[in-house]
PDB file of C-alpha atoms in Angstrom:
ATOM      1  CA  UNK A   4     -16.806  -1.826  -5.467  1.00 54.00           C
ATOM      2  CA  UNK A   5     -18.972  -0.290  -3.431  1.00 58.00           C
ATOM      3  CA  UNK A   6     -22.725  -0.500  -4.360  1.00 78.00           C
ATOM      4  CA  UNK A   7     -24.182   3.590  -4.755  1.00 83.00           C
ATOM      5  CA  UNK A   8     -26.152   3.125  -1.603  1.00 85.00           C
ATOM      6  CA  UNK A   9     -23.270   2.457   0.619  1.00 84.00           C
ATOM      7  CA  UNK A  10     -21.186   4.801  -0.917  1.00 85.00           C
ATOM      8  CA  UNK A  11     -23.874   7.797  -0.527  1.00 88.00           C
ATOM      9  CA  UNK A  12     -24.000   6.319   3.257  1.00 90.00           C
ATOM     10  CA  UNK A  13     -20.356   6.418   3.311  1.00 86.00           C
ATOM     11  CA  UNK A  14     -20.145   9.966   2.223  1.00 87.00           C
ATOM     12  CA  UNK A  15     -22.767  11.598   4.289  1.00 90.00           C
ATOM     13  CA  UNK A  16     -21.141   9.688   7.422  1.00 90.00           C
ATOM     14  CA  UNK A  17     -17.678  11.150   6.217  1.00 88.00           C
ATOM     15  CA  UNK A  18     -19.258  14.507   5.911  1.00 87.00           C
ATOM     16  CA  UNK A  19     -21.014  14.664   9.206  1.00 90.00           C
ATOM     17  CA  UNK A  20     -17.698  13.935  10.980  1.00 88.00           C
ATOM     18  CA  UNK A  21     -15.865  16.152   9.369  1.00 87.00           C
ATOM     19  CA  UNK A  22     -18.317  19.252  10.382  1.00 88.00           C
ATOM     20  CA  UNK A  23     -17.969  17.851  14.109  1.00 90.00           C
ATOM     21  CA  UNK A  24     -14.506  17.933  13.708  1.00 89.00           C
ATOM     22  CA  UNK A  25     -14.710  21.295  12.081  1.00 89.00           C
ATOM     23  CA  UNK A  26     -16.885  22.913  15.291  1.00 89.00           C
ATOM     24  CA  UNK A  27     -14.204  21.382  17.509  1.00 91.00           C
ATOM     25  CA  UNK A  28     -11.441  23.214  15.536  1.00 89.00           C
ATOM     26  CA  UNK A  29     -13.126  26.345  14.939  1.00 89.00           C
ATOM     27  CA  UNK A  30     -13.151  26.884  18.761  1.00 88.00           C
ATOM     28  CA  UNK A  31      -9.263  26.729  19.094  1.00 91.00           C
ATOM     29  CA  UNK A  32      -8.579  28.131  15.587  1.00 90.00           C
ATOM     30  CA  UNK A  33     -11.529  30.529  15.130  1.00 89.00           C
ATOM     31  CA  UNK A  34     -10.029  32.237  11.396  1.00 92.00           C
ATOM     32  CA  UNK A  35     -10.304  28.919   9.562  1.00 88.00           C
ATOM     33  CA  UNK A  36     -11.909  28.690   6.172  1.00 91.00           C
ATOM     34  CA  UNK A  37     -14.933  26.622   7.213  1.00 88.00           C
ATOM     35  CA  UNK A  38     -15.637  25.300   3.529  1.00 89.00           C
ATOM     36  CA  UNK A  39     -11.677  24.356   2.899  1.00 91.00           C
ATOM     37  CA  UNK A  40     -11.290  22.657   6.338  1.00 89.00           C
ATOM     38  CA  UNK A  41     -14.650  20.659   5.934  1.00 86.00           C
ATOM     39  CA  UNK A  42     -13.707  19.407   2.382  1.00 88.00           C
ATOM     40  CA  UNK A  43     -10.120  18.610   3.079  1.00 90.00           C
ATOM     41  CA  UNK A  44     -11.041  16.620   6.483  1.00 88.00           C
ATOM     42  CA  UNK A  45     -13.714  14.658   4.437  1.00 88.00           C
ATOM     43  CA  UNK A  46     -11.273  14.116   1.858  1.00 90.00           C
ATOM     44  CA  UNK A  47      -8.740  12.426   4.248  1.00 90.00           C
ATOM     45  CA  UNK A  48     -11.492  10.148   5.655  1.00 86.00           C
ATOM     46  CA  UNK A  49     -12.784   9.187   2.650  1.00 88.00           C
ATOM     47  CA  UNK A  50      -9.403   7.965   1.382  1.00 89.00           C
ATOM     48  CA  UNK A  51      -8.980   6.074   4.672  1.00 86.00           C
ATOM     49  CA  UNK A  52     -12.201   4.678   4.263  1.00 81.00           C
ATOM     50  CA  UNK A  53     -11.614   3.683   0.820  1.00 78.00           C
ATOM     51  CA  UNK A  54      -8.034   2.239   1.706  1.00 77.00           C
ATOM     52  CA  UNK A  55      -9.145   0.265   4.805  1.00 78.00           C
ATOM     53  CA  UNK A  56     -12.144  -1.517   2.719  1.00 76.00           C
ATOM     54  CA  UNK A  57     -10.484  -2.116  -0.295  1.00 61.00           C
TER      55      UNK A  57
END
């Protein structure tokens, strides 16, 4: 199991990455719901991180 500090660091990094990706996506699709899209991107990235680390 990942320790709490590592989990928090991973979550922070994932949300920063999803936010950066979202900034690029909204230039292409301005009508995106930012909150829902950021959550969806972060969910996928976190799942991939846990699968890769598991």
